[in-house]
Amino acid sequence: MDLIENLSEIKEDILQRLQHLKNVPNRLENPNIYHLDVGAMYPNIILTNRLQPSAIVDSTICAQCDLNRPNARCQRKMDWIWRGTYVPATRNELQRIQLQLENERFSFNGQSIEKKSFLDTSKKGTNTASNNNNNNNTLSFHELPQETQLSIERKRLADYCRKAYKKVNHTREETRETTVCQCENSFYVDTVRAFRDRRYEYKGLHKKWKKNLTNAAKKDDLNEAKRCNNLIVIYDSLQLAHKCILNSFYGYVMRRGARWHRMEMGGIVCTTGSTIIKRTRELIEQIGRPIELDTDGIWCVLPATFPENYELITRDPSRPKVVISYPCSLLNLTIKDHYTNDQYHELVDKEKHQYKIRSENSIFFEIDGPYLAMILPASKEEGKRIKKRYCVFNMDGTIAELKGFEVKRNGELQLIKIFQASVFEAFLKGTTLEECYNHVATIADYWLDMLYSHAKDISDKELFELISERRTMSRMLSDYGEQKSTSISTAKRLAEFLGEGVNKDKGLCCRFVIANVPRDTPVTECAIPLAIFQSEQSIRNHYLRKWLRLTSIDNLDIREILDWNYYIDRFNSCIQKIITIPAALQNIRNPVPRVSHPDWLHKRLVEKNSLYKQKRITDVFNSIDKQTHIDNNEQRLILTNDIEDIGQQTESSIKLIKKTKTLKRKRDDLNDKTITRQWRIVLGPPPSFGQTTNQHIKWLNYQKRKWEIQHEQRHQPTIISDKIQLSTKQKTSSDGKIDTYIRRAAEHLHTRPWQIISYELTDQIVEHELVQIKIKVPRIFYVNYRTSIENNNNNTHEQLKQTQRSSGYERTINNCSKRVNRLLPHCSQAYYLYEYRLDENHFHDYYTDIMTDLSNPNIEGVYEMNVPLDFRLLVTLGCICSLRKEQYRTNVLSNLYQYDELEFLSLSEQTYLQAGTLQCIYLYIHQDNGKLFIALFIPNNSRVFIGILDSIRENHMPNLNKLLKNECEKRLQKGIDTNLLPINEHQFEVKVDTDIQNIWKRFNKIIASLRENDMETRTLSIYLAIQSNISICDLQSSMLSSLNDYPKVTLSIKDKTNLYKGLDWQRTAARHALQHYANANIILVNMLEQCRYLHIPLGNFPDDPYQPDLGGKEQDDYRMLLTANINDQNGNNQHINSTDNIFKNANDEIHSNKQNHPFEINHSGFYPTSCIEFELVGLAICAVLNFQKIHEAEGSNFDLGFGTTVQNPLGGPGVVPSINNTSMTAYDETSQCLPALRLLR
């Protein structure tokens, strides 16, 4: 370093460039392409670490060594990766297969036992007697030779694993440590070093004669130039030969059967080389971008302003100038720090076995470049890349390296070779990406035109040169057996007209073209040898007619039988890899429209260019530095307050995001900051404690005043006005106190519509973002009196009144009941109909007394006593309701609302559950045959928790993301909207347990944590969509108590019974769960639309959705009373009779058939139109009885002998129906039919 004269200038330039890159990381400059590779990487790893087969030792060998002394450094520990393949089946499954084989017999085809080929003859349903007859030709399994037994076991086990586990082998990798002796005889290392040094010698001579060739060209010495060219070829061939020999030293030790076989040594070499390339890639990613990784090198792009080459000026006469590469030196420094062997032992004295310990490192990076351009093809499959295939150009536009393309392969279509040879140069044309791809597309269109026009402008000879393929048979034709390929078919057809002698030796060259006949046959059977077109006309016609299966081939044009679609597909595949797919990935429109994109790419482009694409949440955030945040924060004022702003000043309090450990600490810090901010405003900054007595007294007085203010703030009464202000224009208080927040929350709750998720009968109240409201619903029933209770002397009214007084009510019977107008079921007449409203608790306490009082004969019937309270809310409020404007209450903080304080809102005033209002979490539970599968899907963060109950803790889950992706693709093909499908990659957490209680505890904890995460992140409120064959009541009560904290929506979809049968039941369960999860959003959207139509909450959606519109029907004063047998699902009315009209008079028994057997409105079947079936009884008798009224309704009058009045059966006069008199004979059909006839007229 002391001999370098310009070291300070170079150092300063490097620091300036790096600092500028750090300050401006996003740059608009053309990068430089470099190739960084390790010179002779594997041989140098062997030499650096003194690796040789005999040097791989263990503790036993080292214990016997004389050099194994305390503080000896001859043992170098090195890691390598072991990869093993094992069968996924368990030992029990293998034993079952072996037991099955013991019960089978195997036959042979009449050969000797030593050479017989065994065939499995075990078939289900085989007759035992027939097997006994063939026992002479069969052997049991244990009688077979050992090798045959092993082969049959392997085959049977592979078939079982392929069916049960969908794979034959599992691969496992583990890191192992091996000791390398540094004192072992270095015969192997010396041999490698000798070959390496000789290769370096040849490479040096190769460079020397290249310089001589340049000098000879300048002197125009042709003889010297020819001599230089010959030597260049010789030395280049010699160094390549030595390179192959060097690489064989590494592969030799890994080959089984080798004299010096040592798998550990090969593993160490591979692992060390891979870690070098991996560490290099990590370093390059911090500077530029890696492009292509090779075994011993890496292609990358670096910024143009990154330090590159420097010329060191030295005071050494032998080397006055030295050129170094900064990127290469940087990587070599990394190699020196991590891969130097500081335990290298070099033998000094052979007789005394003395070694010299030194550091050794012969691993160095070499750099090539910069290059002008690099062309990389794309893969036709999604998510995959084509390795070791690229084209690199020098700065002068010449091709520096071409690797992996068809142009360098033998046997490929000449058409593709010519296309690739010309297309790569076209990439250098143009100044923009669009212009570049336009030039490239011009070449592709030229050859596509030739194919689509069936090569009409070129001769047959040129056509054959373009589309013929060449294959060389590496073996004799008989060695291929029953294999099928185009080259095999060509060889067989060559033997037909040239003789069998052509297939006796290996190395047969087959040139062929592909025909489009015979139709519907594989391509392997359509290969036509090119030699047939060079034979005589008669021979050619004979064999073409035979091979093509044509009746006549006179005047046959070769273009008519060629499979042009086959060649177009081959050429299109090449165009897709080189042109169209890379262009699409660079946001360039398809430059070759005739070549369509693959399906996966077309779908990605449609999603990317969609107008309805959802943005990422990170797109709305920008990162700023701390000083900018402080400057902006000082100039910003509060516009609205939230709960986080309580007690803060009017200035903005936007804070930089920082991590907090718990929610409790966050709240404690908030409260402390609130109190601190308030007393600081009043008292100013606190004084220091100080060291003198006066300072102590001053500090104590300050603290006392602060404590007084804090005490007043803690005990300050909450002041909330008696009447909630409806005006939203009034300026809210900016002091941020807690009462302001509660006032605003109460205003929102009382002035905005309530969108109801579900009605549930429960007493639990949990304060969420999704508010849970407690509504006190009275027991409402209707009593139909035959006479007015105001003028009747019976004591029914008084008894009800006393019942309510004993229950603590002060109001009179008139306040408790009122007369109403309702339509009674089955066209029954309402005489004096009263509505009663009782507290539910009192109704149950005095139920017996009420039933006794209602058994009075004057009562015609009692209605709706059996309607559940939640169903009454469904009928009354529907899915959207609000607080009545005239029902503002004094205590607005109470969470208990009365039934009469709420009113129904129609969907015309408010949309029910708009998009983005809530987030759904899907819970799937299925229990069958003692097995349980439970899955909790959280689409918001794409996480899935799965719990499995099984007899053993074995996870047999398939690739769940792949299953889910397949399910989504099936629905996409059916036209389902992408927004309704979970197409994102999910993170699955699967746990198998043998104790069901552990599973319930785990999911209880997970579901409970959802609420805390929701409160911390302030995301959308949560509701659970549950699909389970276990009732929700049982889940909430004993299994998943945390479900009580969330609204629930039940998906009434049942899986079939006995679903979990067989060994692979876990895979079946996973498949069904993912199918339901893929359908969940679609079902919920349909349910929401039906709920909007039915006007019922989403959580109360019935199992049978074909029900009438319910919401708001209680608002109708003339609605029909309910008579359906509505069961209380929560079991609150189990002791109450299920028939509402049990108090009807015995005279009404004529209607009992109609009441006990309601008509059916939903009957499954296929009907071309809407059908209603009526059953009419006694039609003839009814026509005779109503004959007179029918004619009166039509305008005529016929006096029949029945009279104008109907006699009372008790002997009294009949009663003519009138408006003022509501009494009527029970069986006066004529009077009862009169209103209906008036309607008909």
Coordinates of N, CA and C in Angstrom, one line a residue, residues 493-494 497 511-512 528-537 539-541 543-544:
R493 N -39.7 -46.6 -40.2 CA -40.1 -46.4 -41.6 C -38.9 -46.4 -42.5
L494 N -37.7 -46.0 -42.1 CA -36.5 -46.1 -42.9 C -36.2 -47.6 -43.1
F497 N -38.2 -49.3 -46.2 CA -37.9 -49.2 -47.6 C -36.4 -49.2 -47.9
R511 N -33.9 -37.8 -40.3 CA -34.4 -36.5 -40.7 C -35.8 -36.8 -41.1
F512 N -36.7 -35.9 -40.6 CA -38.2 -36.2 -40.9 C -38.9 -34.9 -40.8
I528 N -42.6 -38.5 -41.2 CA -42.3 -39.0 -42.5 C -40.8 -38.8 -42.7
P529 N -40.1 -39.9 -43.0 CA -38.6 -39.7 -43.3 C -38.4 -38.9 -44.5
L530 N -37.4 -38.0 -44.4 CA -37.1 -37.1 -45.6 C -36.5 -37.9 -46.7
A531 N -35.9 -39.0 -46.5 CA -35.3 -39.8 -47.5 C -36.3 -40.4 -48.5
I532 N -37.6 -40.5 -48.1 CA -38.6 -41.1 -49.0 C -38.8 -40.1 -50.2
F533 N -38.6 -38.8 -50.0 CA -38.9 -37.9 -51.1 C -37.7 -37.8 -52.1
Q534 N -36.6 -38.5 -51.8 CA -35.5 -38.6 -52.7 C -35.5 -40.0 -53.5
S535 N -36.5 -40.8 -53.2 CA -36.5 -42.1 -53.9 C -37.3 -42.0 -55.1
E536 N -37.5 -43.2 -55.8 CA -38.2 -43.2 -57.1 C -39.7 -42.9 -56.9
Q537 N -40.4 -42.5 -58.0 CA -41.8 -42.0 -57.8 C -42.7 -43.2 -57.4
I539 N -41.9 -46.0 -55.7 CA -41.6 -46.3 -54.3 C -42.1 -45.3 -53.3
R540 N -41.9 -44.0 -53.7 CA -42.4 -42.9 -52.8 C -43.9 -43.0 -52.7
N541 N -44.6 -43.2 -53.8 CA -46.1 -43.2 -53.7 C -46.6 -44.4 -52.9
Y543 N -45.1 -46.1 -50.4 CA -45.0 -45.9 -48.9 C -45.7 -44.7 -48.4
L544 N -45.8 -43.7 -49.1 CA -46.7 -42.5 -48.6 C -48.1 -42.9 -48.5

